[in-house]
Amino acid sequence: MRVASPKFSNELRTMAMVWQRELIRFGRNRLRIFTSLSQPLLFLFVLGYGMSSLVGATAGFDFKKFLFPGIVAMTVVSTAIFSAISIVWDREFGFLREMLVAPVRRSSLVVGKTLGGATVAALQGTIMLVFAPLIGVRLTVPLVLQVVALELVMSIAITAFGVFVASRIARIEGFQVVMQLVLFPMLFLSGALFPLEGLPGWLTVLTRVNPLTYAVAPLRQVVFAAQHVPPIAAARFSSQVTVFGHVLSIWSELGVVVVFFMVFFLLAVQGLSKRQ
Amino acid sequence: MSAVNPRPVERGGGALVPSIEVEGLEKHFGSLVAVGGLTFSVQPGEVFAFLGPNGAGKSTSINILCTLAMPTSGKARVAGFDVVTHPGDVRRHIGLVFQEETLDDQLTAEENLRFHAVLYGLDKVQRKERIARVLELVQLTERSADLVSTFSGGMARRLEIARAMLHTPAVLFLDEPTIGLDPQTRSLVWDDVDTLRREEGVTIFLTTHYMEEAEIANRIAIIDHGLIVALDTPERLKASVGADTVDLQTNDNPAALSAIRAAGFHAEQGADKLTVFTENGESQVAHLVEIVGGGVTSVHVHRPNLDDVFLHFTGREIREQAGEAHSGMVRAWGHRR
């Protein structure tokens, strides 16, 4: 029996298998599902209720409703990043070598890994939707579909970024350092936790150069579009991103995310393709 | 021990080509020469061993042959394909068992095998057939649905060997396959390897620093400082160092060594003894004791073993380095998820 020469169908099966492995591992680790929800829940309920009483409501709309889509985005982003961490684990425990010596394209491995991590992240983000009624955010079927679609786009881009970072890092410790110095600043500067209008100049600049900003904003915009948000509340709890005085459309925001994805996907493939 | 059931590798007009052909292979890391010019070939169905201490260049050589590292210069062909220009073809025709464990221990044995089978392009029917077959070869059929995290080190290793054979490779690379395993498990692993050779006719390239394991090879290359210092069958290697070896322990080994060498003997100093390579060892004992001039505390005459062969060609005992390698592996195998 001789193994067939490389065919595209085999690359597709490879992607599917790598993707499936991520899901099997996710399903086997129920504890992780709960522990990774603990942080967003703390933010949502403790920060959300705490700040709401300080900030007060505007025309019946309060801070925790503003915060909710941001926290969903945060959940997706951190799950996606920590799914990518498994590449470092795979390297530490040798499984990466098993994948890298296989007669398949590196890009198929990165696609499978990225889609696997992204699926897991979108699942986690969607689980967060369960808490929407407690916050007073109204869910409709079209809204949930829109949110899931946006979660997928966002998580694919972020997982590709995470795989790139992981491909350049040899040890688990290094990954944690990078995440502390990259992930948390990016999350805090993304507008997930506060409106992006009326900020001091330096903060305005930092939030606008942060690619995550353009991933978080669309999610909030579709959630807001499905709520009754009075104009006076929409002005105070702005969901918009303005760059040089222009309000960005949801499509241009997504365009930034797609470019971000493409850059880091190519860098991730390159990072895994090096021979000593 | 002759090659059993060799797997023909065809090239061009169907002529047999070597499973591995290496010519002037070098690998430098900056100013460090890890592999300093290797030339050898391995015939289909042969079991070929690289024997050498840690850092001799064994793993670097395997990495180049497996397309994981680029040679600095020289040529290497595996299963008829150039490792530099046709890495994909090489990969499709080799099976690999690394020093470190490369299983996903959150998957079951069967899932690990299925993952491999898909990546190597086996279709559904082949997949089922081969997974059942290789599990049977290493006697892990009953554990196929168990998570690898529940496996002992020896079982995990045997599963890796099974996995490496899943896609019916022409050449199976085993890089220190028994390192870190207890002696009983080691012999189980070698039983598996022997079964594979007999039943699947695969060419086997292995590295080891355990002498007794190199014995199973048809031919052994003794490698030291990135160079082959001797290459032959185990029997001929042993014969080449002389009919007998005499081990001496004395009160002053370095002084005794120079005295013995001055008398025209080939002698080397091991960790706690001197080894003299000679014909008719027993009749030389009195002469040797006389040369040393007292202070001889023990004498042992025996037929040369591979340890002696290694000492003969490198002037060092392989055991001196073996300790390090072992502790390193215990660490690598120790922390499992």
Coordinates of C-alpha atoms in Angstrom, one line a residue:
Chain A
M1 CA 0.0 0.0 0.0
R2 CA 1.5 3.3 -1.0
V3 CA 0.2 6.6 0.4
A4 CA -1.4 8.7 -2.3
S5 CA 0.4 11.9 -3.5
P6 CA -0.8 15.2 -1.9
K7 CA -4.2 16.2 -2.9
F8 CA -6.3 19.1 -1.9
S9 CA -9.0 16.8 -0.5
N10 CA -6.3 15.4 1.8
E11 CA -5.4 18.9 3.0
L12 CA -9.1 19.5 3.7
R13 CA -9.3 16.3 5.7
T14 CA -6.2 17.4 7.6
M15 CA -7.8 20.7 8.5
A16 CA -10.9 18.9 9.6
M17 CA -8.9 16.5 11.8
V18 CA -6.9 19.3 13.4
W19 CA -10.1 21.2 14.0
Q20 CA -11.8 18.1 15.5
R21 CA -8.9 17.5 17.8
E22 CA -9.4 21.0 19.3
L23 CA -13.1 20.2 19.9
I24 CA -12.4 16.8 21.4
R25 CA -9.9 18.4 23.8
F26 CA -12.4 21.2 24.6
G27 CA -15.2 18.7 25.3
R28 CA -12.9 16.6 27.6
N29 CA -12.0 19.6 29.7
R30 CA -15.3 20.7 31.2
L31 CA -13.5 22.4 34.1
R32 CA -11.8 24.7 31.7
I33 CA -15.2 25.8 30.3
F34 CA -16.3 26.9 33.7
T35 CA -13.1 28.5 34.9
S36 CA -12.7 30.5 31.7
L37 CA -16.2 31.9 32.2
S38 CA -15.4 33.0 35.7
Q39 CA -13.4 36.1 34.7
P40 CA -15.9 37.5 32.3
L41 CA -18.7 36.9 34.8
L42 CA -16.8 38.9 37.4
F43 CA -16.4 41.7 35.0
L44 CA -20.0 41.6 33.9
F45 CA -21.7 41.4 37.2
V46 CA -19.3 43.0 39.7
L47 CA -18.0 45.7 37.5
G48 CA -21.3 46.0 35.6
Y49 CA -23.5 46.5 38.7
G50 CA -20.8 48.5 40.6
M51 CA -20.3 51.0 37.8
S52 CA -24.0 51.2 36.9
S53 CA -24.8 52.5 40.4
L54 CA -22.1 55.1 40.0
V55 CA -22.8 56.1 36.4
G56 CA -26.6 55.9 36.7
A57 CA -29.1 55.2 33.9
T58 CA -29.8 57.5 31.0
A59 CA -33.4 57.1 29.7
G60 CA -33.6 53.7 31.2
F61 CA -30.3 52.5 29.6
D62 CA -27.5 51.7 32.0
F63 CA -23.8 50.9 32.0
K64 CA -24.2 47.1 32.4
K65 CA -26.2 46.9 29.1
F66 CA -23.4 48.9 27.5
L67 CA -20.8 46.5 29.0
F68 CA -22.5 43.3 28.0
P69 CA -21.4 43.0 24.4
G70 CA -17.9 44.1 25.4
I71 CA -17.7 41.3 27.9
V72 CA -18.9 38.8 25.3
A73 CA -16.2 40.0 23.0
M74 CA -13.6 39.8 25.8
T75 CA -14.7 36.2 26.4
V76 CA -14.2 35.3 22.7
V77 CA -10.8 37.1 22.5
S78 CA -9.3 35.5 25.6
T79 CA -10.6 32.0 24.8
A80 CA -9.2 32.4 21.2
I81 CA -5.8 33.5 22.5
F82 CA -5.7 30.7 25.1
S83 CA -6.7 28.1 22.4
A84 CA -3.7 29.2 20.4
I85 CA -1.6 28.6 23.5
S86 CA -2.1 24.9 22.9
I87 CA 0.5 25.2 20.1
V88 CA 3.1 26.0 22.7
W89 CA 1.8 23.0 24.8
D90 CA 2.0 20.9 21.7
R91 CA 5.6 22.0 21.2
E92 CA 6.5 21.4 24.8
F93 CA 5.0 17.9 24.8
G94 CA 6.2 17.0 21.3
F95 CA 2.8 16.6 19.5
L96 CA 3.7 19.6 17.3
R97 CA 6.6 17.5 15.8
E98 CA 4.1 14.7 15.0
M99 CA 2.1 17.3 13.0
L100 CA 5.1 19.1 11.5
V101 CA 6.7 15.9 10.0
A102 CA 3.4 14.9 8.4
P103 CA 3.3 15.2 4.6
V104 CA 0.8 18.0 4.7
R105 CA 1.0 21.8 4.1
R106 CA 1.8 23.9 7.2
S107 CA -1.0 26.2 6.1
S108 CA -3.5 23.3 6.5
L109 CA -2.3 22.8 10.1
V110 CA -2.6 26.5 10.8
V111 CA -6.1 26.7 9.2
G112 CA -7.3 23.7 11.2
K113 CA -5.8 25.0 14.4
T114 CA -7.2 28.5 13.8
L115 CA -10.7 27.2 13.0
G116 CA -10.6 24.8 16.0
G117 CA -9.6 27.6 18.4
A118 CA -12.1 29.9 16.8
T119 CA -15.0 27.4 17.1
V120 CA -14.2 26.9 20.8
A121 CA -14.0 30.7 21.4
A122 CA -17.3 31.3 19.6
L123 CA -18.9 28.6 21.7
Q124 CA -17.7 30.2 24.9
G125 CA -18.9 33.6 23.7
T126 CA -22.3 32.2 22.9
I127 CA -22.6 30.6 26.3
M128 CA -22.3 34.1 27.7
L129 CA -25.5 35.1 25.9
V130 CA -27.3 33.1 28.5
F131 CA -26.8 35.9 30.9
A132 CA -28.3 38.6 28.6
P133 CA -31.8 38.5 30.2
L134 CA -30.3 39.0 33.7
I135 CA -28.6 42.2 32.4
G136 CA -31.8 43.3 30.6
V137 CA -30.4 42.8 27.1
R138 CA -33.1 41.6 24.7
L139 CA -32.1 38.7 22.4
T140 CA -33.8 37.8 19.2
V141 CA -33.0 35.0 16.8
P142 CA -31.5 37.3 14.1
L143 CA -29.4 39.0 16.8
V144 CA -28.0 35.7 18.1
L145 CA -27.1 34.7 14.5
Q146 CA -25.4 38.0 13.9
V147 CA -23.5 37.8 17.2
V148 CA -22.3 34.2 16.4
A149 CA -21.2 35.3 12.9
L150 CA -19.2 38.2 14.4
E151 CA -17.8 36.0 17.1
L152 CA -16.5 33.6 14.5
V153 CA -14.9 36.4 12.4
M154 CA -13.3 37.9 15.6
S155 CA -12.1 34.6 17.0
I156 CA -10.6 33.4 13.7
A157 CA -8.6 36.6 13.5
I158 CA -7.5 36.5 17.1
T159 CA -6.6 32.8 17.0
A160 CA -4.5 33.3 13.9
F161 CA -2.7 36.1 15.9
G162 CA -2.3 33.8 18.9
V163 CA -0.9 31.0 16.7
F164 CA 1.6 33.4 15.2
V165 CA 2.7 34.5 18.7
A166 CA 2.8 30.8 19.8
S167 CA 4.9 29.9 16.7
R168 CA 7.5 32.4 17.7
I169 CA 7.7 31.4 21.3
A170 CA 9.5 28.3 22.6
R171 CA 8.2 28.0 26.1
I172 CA 4.9 28.3 28.0
E173 CA 6.4 31.0 30.3
G174 CA 7.2 33.2 27.3
F175 CA 3.6 32.9 26.1
Q176 CA 2.2 34.0 29.5
V177 CA 4.5 37.0 29.5
V178 CA 3.4 38.1 26.1
M179 CA -0.2 37.7 27.0
Q180 CA 0.2 39.8 30.1
L181 CA 1.9 42.5 28.0
V182 CA -0.2 42.2 24.9
L183 CA -3.6 40.6 25.6
F184 CA -4.6 42.6 28.6
P185 CA -3.5 46.0 27.3
M186 CA -5.4 45.2 24.0
L187 CA -8.5 44.2 25.9
F188 CA -8.4 47.3 28.1
L189 CA -7.8 49.6 25.1
S190 CA -10.5 48.0 22.9
G191 CA -13.5 49.8 24.1
A192 CA -14.9 46.6 25.6
L193 CA -15.2 48.3 29.0
F194 CA -15.9 52.0 28.2
P195 CA -17.2 54.2 25.3
L196 CA -14.6 55.4 22.9
E197 CA -15.9 59.0 22.6
G198 CA -14.6 61.9 24.6
L199 CA -11.4 60.3 25.8
P200 CA -8.2 62.1 26.4
G201 CA -6.1 62.5 23.3
W202 CA -3.5 59.8 24.1
L203 CA -6.1 57.3 25.0
T204 CA -8.0 58.1 21.8
V205 CA -4.9 57.4 19.8
L206 CA -4.1 54.1 21.6
T207 CA -7.7 52.8 21.2
R208 CA -7.7 53.6 17.5
V209 CA -4.4 51.8 16.7
N210 CA -5.6 48.7 18.6
P211 CA -7.0 46.2 16.1
L212 CA -9.2 44.7 18.7
T213 CA -11.2 47.9 18.8
Y214 CA -12.5 47.1 15.4
A215 CA -13.5 43.6 16.4
V216 CA -15.4 44.7 19.6
A217 CA -17.3 47.6 18.0
P218 CA -19.4 45.6 15.5
L219 CA -20.6 43.2 18.2
R220 CA -21.8 46.1 20.3
Q221 CA -23.4 47.8 17.3
V222 CA -25.5 44.8 16.4
V223 CA -26.5 44.2 20.0
F224 CA -27.5 47.9 20.4
A225 CA -29.4 47.8 17.1
A226 CA -31.7 45.1 18.5
Q227 CA -32.4 47.1 21.7
H228 CA -34.5 50.1 22.3
V229 CA -31.7 52.7 22.9
P230 CA -33.0 56.3 23.1
P231 CA -30.8 58.8 21.2
I232 CA -29.8 60.5 24.5
A233 CA -28.5 57.1 25.8
A234 CA -26.9 56.3 22.5
A235 CA -24.9 59.5 22.7
R236 CA -23.8 58.9 26.3
F237 CA -23.0 55.2 25.8
S238 CA -21.6 55.4 22.3
S239 CA -21.0 52.2 20.4
Q240 CA -19.3 54.0 17.5
V241 CA -15.7 54.3 16.5
T242 CA -14.7 57.6 15.0
V243 CA -11.4 57.9 13.2
F244 CA -10.3 61.4 12.0
G245 CA -13.9 62.6 12.6
H246 CA -15.4 59.9 10.5
V247 CA -17.8 57.4 12.0
L248 CA -16.7 54.0 10.7
S249 CA -19.3 51.6 9.2
I250 CA -19.6 48.1 10.5
W251 CA -18.1 46.9 7.2
S252 CA -15.0 49.0 7.4
E253 CA -14.5 47.8 11.0
L254 CA -14.7 44.2 9.8
G255 CA -12.3 45.1 6.9
V256 CA -9.7 46.1 9.5
V257 CA -10.3 42.7 11.3
V258 CA -9.9 40.8 8.0
V259 CA -6.6 42.6 7.2
F260 CA -5.4 41.9 10.7
F261 CA -6.3 38.2 10.2
M262 CA -4.5 37.9 6.8
V263 CA -1.3 39.4 8.1
F264 CA -1.1 37.2 11.1
F265 CA -2.2 34.1 9.3
L266 CA 0.6 34.4 6.8
L267 CA 3.1 35.2 9.6
A268 CA 1.8 32.1 11.5
V269 CA 2.3 29.8 8.5
Q270 CA 5.8 31.3 8.0
G271 CA 6.6 30.9 11.7
L272 CA 5.8 27.2 11.5
S273 CA 7.5 26.6 8.2
K274 CA 11.1 27.1 9.2
R275 CA 13.6 24.3 9.0
Q276 CA 16.6 24.5 11.2
Chain B
M1 CA 21.5 -11.9 10.6
S2 CA 20.5 -11.2 7.1
A3 CA 17.8 -8.9 5.8
V4 CA 14.4 -10.5 6.0
N5 CA 11.7 -9.8 3.5
P6 CA 13.3 -6.6 2.1
R7 CA 10.9 -4.0 0.8
P8 CA 12.0 -3.1 -2.7
V9 CA 12.2 0.6 -3.4
E10 CA 12.0 1.2 -7.0
R11 CA 13.5 3.9 -9.0
G12 CA 13.6 4.3 -12.8
G13 CA 13.9 0.9 -14.4
G14 CA 12.8 -1.0 -11.2
A15 CA 16.4 -1.4 -9.9
L16 CA 16.8 -1.7 -6.1
V17 CA 18.0 1.5 -4.6
P18 CA 19.3 2.0 -1.0
S19 CA 16.7 3.0 1.5
I20 CA 19.1 5.6 2.8
E21 CA 22.0 7.1 0.9
V22 CA 24.1 9.7 2.6
E23 CA 27.1 11.4 1.0
G24 CA 29.4 13.9 2.8
L25 CA 26.6 15.2 5.0
E26 CA 27.5 18.1 7.3
K27 CA 25.6 20.2 9.7
H28 CA 27.0 23.3 11.4
F29 CA 25.4 25.4 14.0
G30 CA 27.4 28.6 13.8
S31 CA 31.0 27.5 14.6
L32 CA 29.8 24.2 16.1
V33 CA 30.1 21.2 13.8
A34 CA 27.4 18.8 14.9
V35 CA 27.8 16.5 11.9
G36 CA 31.2 16.5 10.3
G37 CA 30.8 14.6 7.0
L38 CA 28.8 11.4 7.0
T39 CA 28.8 8.9 4.2
F40 CA 26.9 5.6 4.4
S41 CA 24.0 3.8 2.8
V42 CA 21.4 1.5 4.2
Q43 CA 19.9 -1.3 2.1
P44 CA 16.1 -2.2 2.0
G45 CA 15.1 -4.4 4.9
E46 CA 18.3 -3.7 6.9
V47 CA 18.4 -2.7 10.5
F48 CA 21.0 0.0 10.8
A49 CA 22.2 1.5 14.1
F50 CA 23.9 4.7 15.0
L51 CA 25.8 4.1 18.2
G52 CA 27.3 7.0 20.0
P53 CA 27.3 9.1 23.1
N54 CA 25.0 12.1 23.7
G55 CA 26.0 15.0 21.5
A56 CA 27.7 12.8 18.9
G57 CA 25.4 14.1 16.2
K58 CA 22.9 11.2 16.1
S59 CA 19.7 13.2 16.5
T60 CA 21.0 16.0 14.2
S61 CA 21.5 13.4 11.5
I62 CA 18.1 11.9 12.0
N63 CA 16.5 15.4 11.9
I64 CA 18.2 16.0 8.5
L65 CA 17.1 12.6 7.2
C66 CA 13.5 13.3 8.3
T67 CA 13.5 16.7 6.7
L68 CA 13.2 18.6 10.0
A69 CA 16.6 20.2 9.6
M70 CA 18.6 21.4 6.6
P71 CA 22.1 20.0 5.9
T72 CA 24.9 22.6 5.7
S73 CA 26.4 20.6 2.9
G74 CA 26.3 17.1 1.4
K75 CA 23.5 14.9 0.0
A76 CA 21.0 12.6 1.5
R77 CA 18.3 10.5 -0.1
V78 CA 15.7 8.6 1.8
A79 CA 13.5 6.0 0.0
G80 CA 15.0 7.3 -3.2
F81 CA 14.0 11.0 -2.6
D82 CA 16.3 13.9 -1.9
V83 CA 15.7 15.3 1.6
V84 CA 16.4 18.9 0.5
T85 CA 14.5 19.0 -2.8
H86 CA 11.7 16.5 -2.1
P87 CA 10.9 16.7 1.6
G88 CA 7.2 15.9 1.1
D89 CA 8.0 12.6 -0.7
V90 CA 10.5 11.7 2.0
R91 CA 7.9 12.4 4.7
R92 CA 5.3 10.2 3.0
H93 CA 7.7 7.3 3.0
I94 CA 9.1 7.4 6.5
G95 CA 7.9 6.6 10.0
L96 CA 9.3 8.4 13.0
V97 CA 9.7 7.7 16.7
F98 CA 11.3 10.6 18.5
Q99 CA 13.2 10.6 21.7
E100 CA 10.5 12.6 23.4
E101 CA 6.9 11.5 23.6
T102 CA 4.8 13.0 20.8
L103 CA 1.4 11.7 21.6
D104 CA -1.6 13.8 22.6
D105 CA -2.4 12.3 26.0
Q106 CA -5.8 13.9 26.1
L107 CA -6.8 11.8 23.1
T108 CA -7.4 8.0 23.2
A109 CA -5.0 5.6 21.5
E110 CA -7.4 5.2 18.6
E111 CA -7.8 9.0 18.2
N112 CA -4.0 9.5 18.1
L113 CA -3.8 6.8 15.4
R114 CA -6.7 8.3 13.5
F115 CA -5.1 11.7 13.5
H116 CA -2.0 10.3 12.1
A117 CA -3.8 8.2 9.5
V118 CA -5.7 11.3 8.2
L119 CA -2.6 13.4 8.0
Y120 CA -0.9 10.7 6.0
G121 CA -3.7 10.4 3.5
L122 CA -5.1 6.9 4.4
D123 CA -8.7 6.5 3.2
K124 CA -11.4 5.2 5.5
V125 CA -11.0 1.5 4.7
Q126 CA -7.2 1.6 4.9
R127 CA -7.5 3.6 8.1
K128 CA -9.6 1.0 9.9
E129 CA -7.5 -1.9 8.6
R130 CA -4.1 -0.4 9.5
I131 CA -5.2 0.9 12.9
A132 CA -6.4 -2.6 13.9
R133 CA -3.3 -4.1 12.5
V134 CA -0.7 -1.9 14.2
L135 CA -2.5 -2.0 17.5
E136 CA -2.3 -5.8 17.2
L137 CA 1.4 -5.7 16.4
V138 CA 2.2 -3.9 19.7
Q139 CA -0.5 -5.7 21.6
L140 CA -2.5 -2.6 22.6
T141 CA -5.8 -3.6 20.9
E142 CA -7.7 -3.7 24.2
R143 CA -6.5 -0.3 25.2
S144 CA -7.5 1.5 22.0
A145 CA -10.4 3.4 23.6
D146 CA -8.4 4.5 26.6
L147 CA -6.9 8.0 27.0
V148 CA -3.1 8.0 26.5
S149 CA -2.8 9.8 29.8
T150 CA -3.6 6.5 31.5
F151 CA -0.7 4.7 29.7
S152 CA 2.6 3.8 31.2
G153 CA 5.8 5.2 29.5
G154 CA 6.4 1.8 27.9
M155 CA 2.8 1.6 26.5
A156 CA 3.0 5.1 25.2
R157 CA 6.3 4.3 23.5
R158 CA 4.9 1.2 21.8
L159 CA 1.8 3.1 20.7
E160 CA 4.2 5.6 19.1
I161 CA 6.0 2.8 17.3
A162 CA 2.6 1.5 16.1
R163 CA 1.7 5.0 14.9
A164 CA 4.9 5.4 13.0
M165 CA 4.1 2.1 11.1
L166 CA 0.5 3.1 10.4
H167 CA 1.1 4.5 6.8
T168 CA 3.4 1.5 5.9
P169 CA 6.6 3.5 5.7
A170 CA 9.6 2.3 3.7
V171 CA 12.0 3.4 6.4
L172 CA 11.3 3.6 10.2
F173 CA 13.5 6.0 12.2
L174 CA 13.8 5.2 15.9
D175 CA 15.7 7.9 17.8
E176 CA 16.7 6.4 21.1
P177 CA 13.4 4.6 21.3
T178 CA 14.0 2.9 24.7
I179 CA 15.5 5.9 26.6
G180 CA 14.0 6.4 30.0
L181 CA 12.3 3.0 30.0
D182 CA 13.0 0.2 32.5
P183 CA 14.9 -2.9 31.2
Q184 CA 11.8 -5.1 31.0
T185 CA 9.8 -2.5 29.0
R186 CA 12.9 -2.0 26.8
S187 CA 12.9 -5.6 25.8
L188 CA 9.2 -5.4 25.0
V189 CA 9.8 -2.5 22.7
W190 CA 12.5 -4.4 20.9
D191 CA 10.2 -7.4 20.5
D192 CA 7.8 -5.0 18.8
V193 CA 10.5 -3.7 16.5
D194 CA 11.6 -7.2 15.7
T195 CA 8.0 -8.1 14.8
L196 CA 7.7 -5.1 12.5
R197 CA 10.8 -6.0 10.7
R198 CA 9.7 -9.6 10.2
E199 CA 6.1 -8.9 9.3
E200 CA 6.3 -5.6 7.5
G201 CA 9.8 -5.8 6.1
V202 CA 10.5 -2.2 6.9
T203 CA 14.0 -0.8 6.9
I204 CA 15.0 0.4 10.3
F205 CA 17.4 3.2 11.2
L206 CA 17.9 3.5 14.9
T207 CA 20.1 5.5 17.3
T208 CA 21.1 4.3 20.7
H209 CA 23.7 4.6 23.3
Y210 CA 22.8 1.2 24.8
M211 CA 25.3 -1.4 23.5
E212 CA 23.0 -4.4 23.9
E213 CA 20.4 -2.6 21.8
A214 CA 22.8 -1.9 18.9
E215 CA 23.4 -5.7 18.8
I216 CA 20.0 -6.2 17.1
A217 CA 21.3 -4.2 14.1
N218 CA 22.6 -5.8 10.9
R219 CA 25.2 -3.1 10.8
I220 CA 26.4 -0.5 13.3
A221 CA 28.0 2.9 12.7
I222 CA 29.9 4.1 15.7
I223 CA 29.6 7.8 15.6
D224 CA 31.6 10.3 17.7
H225 CA 32.0 14.1 17.4
G226 CA 29.8 14.0 14.3
L227 CA 31.9 11.4 12.4
I228 CA 31.6 7.7 11.7
V229 CA 34.6 6.1 13.4
A230 CA 33.7 2.5 12.5
L231 CA 31.0 0.9 10.4
D232 CA 30.4 -2.9 10.2
T233 CA 28.3 -5.8 11.5
P234 CA 28.4 -6.3 15.3
E235 CA 30.4 -9.5 14.9
R236 CA 33.0 -8.0 12.6
L237 CA 33.3 -4.9 14.8
K238 CA 34.1 -7.1 17.7
A239 CA 36.5 -9.1 15.7
S240 CA 38.3 -6.0 14.5
V241 CA 39.4 -4.9 18.0
G242 CA 41.3 -8.2 18.5
A243 CA 40.4 -11.6 19.7
D244 CA 40.5 -10.7 23.4
T245 CA 40.3 -7.8 25.8
V246 CA 42.1 -7.7 29.1
D247 CA 40.6 -5.4 31.8
L248 CA 43.1 -4.4 34.5
Q249 CA 42.5 -2.4 37.6
T250 CA 45.7 -1.0 39.1
N251 CA 46.7 1.4 41.9
D252 CA 47.8 4.0 39.3
N253 CA 45.8 3.6 36.1
P254 CA 47.5 6.5 34.1
A255 CA 51.0 5.3 34.9
A256 CA 50.1 1.7 34.1
L257 CA 48.5 2.9 30.8
S258 CA 51.7 4.6 29.6
A259 CA 53.8 1.6 30.6
I260 CA 51.5 -0.8 28.7
R261 CA 51.4 1.5 25.6
A262 CA 55.2 1.8 25.7
A263 CA 55.4 -1.9 25.5
G264 CA 53.5 -1.7 22.1
F265 CA 50.0 -2.7 23.2
H266 CA 46.8 -0.9 22.1
A267 CA 45.3 0.1 25.4
E268 CA 42.6 2.6 26.6
Q269 CA 41.6 4.0 29.9
G270 CA 38.0 3.7 31.0
A271 CA 36.3 5.2 34.0
D272 CA 37.8 2.7 36.5
K273 CA 39.9 0.3 34.5
L274 CA 42.4 -0.1 31.7
T275 CA 41.4 -2.1 28.7
V276 CA 44.1 -3.8 26.6
F277 CA 43.2 -5.1 23.1
T278 CA 45.2 -8.2 22.2
E279 CA 45.3 -11.7 20.7
N280 CA 45.6 -14.6 23.2
G281 CA 44.6 -12.5 26.2
E282 CA 45.2 -15.2 28.7
S283 CA 48.8 -15.9 27.7
Q284 CA 49.5 -12.1 27.9
V285 CA 48.3 -11.7 31.5
A286 CA 51.6 -12.5 33.1
H287 CA 53.4 -10.2 30.7
L288 CA 51.0 -7.3 31.4
V289 CA 51.2 -7.7 35.1
E290 CA 55.0 -7.6 34.8
I291 CA 54.9 -4.5 32.7
V292 CA 52.8 -2.6 35.2
G293 CA 55.2 -3.8 37.9
G294 CA 53.0 -4.5 40.8
G295 CA 49.9 -2.6 41.9
V296 CA 47.6 -4.7 39.8
T297 CA 44.4 -5.3 41.8
S298 CA 42.3 -7.2 39.4
V299 CA 42.5 -8.8 35.9
H300 CA 39.7 -9.9 33.7
V301 CA 40.1 -11.5 30.3
H302 CA 37.1 -11.7 28.0
R303 CA 35.9 -11.7 24.5
P304 CA 35.3 -8.1 23.3
N305 CA 31.8 -6.7 23.6
L306 CA 30.5 -3.5 22.0
D307 CA 31.6 -1.5 25.0
D308 CA 35.1 -2.5 24.2
V309 CA 34.6 -1.7 20.5
F310 CA 33.5 1.7 21.4
L311 CA 36.4 2.3 23.7
H312 CA 38.8 0.9 21.1
F313 CA 37.7 3.4 18.5
T314 CA 37.0 6.5 20.5
G315 CA 39.3 6.1 23.6
R316 CA 36.2 6.7 25.8
E317 CA 33.6 4.6 27.4
I318 CA 30.1 5.2 26.1
R319 CA 28.7 4.8 29.6
E320 CA 30.5 7.9 30.8
Q321 CA 28.0 10.0 28.8
A322 CA 25.0 7.7 29.1
G323 CA 24.1 9.0 32.5
E324 CA 23.4 12.6 31.3
A325 CA 21.2 11.4 28.5
H326 CA 19.2 9.3 30.8
S327 CA 18.4 12.0 33.4
G328 CA 17.4 14.3 30.5
M329 CA 14.9 11.9 29.3
V330 CA 13.4 11.1 32.6
R331 CA 12.6 14.8 32.8
A332 CA 11.1 14.9 29.3
W333 CA 9.0 11.8 30.1
G334 CA 8.3 12.9 33.7
H335 CA 6.0 15.8 33.2
R336 CA 2.9 14.6 31.3
R337 CA -0.2 16.6 31.1

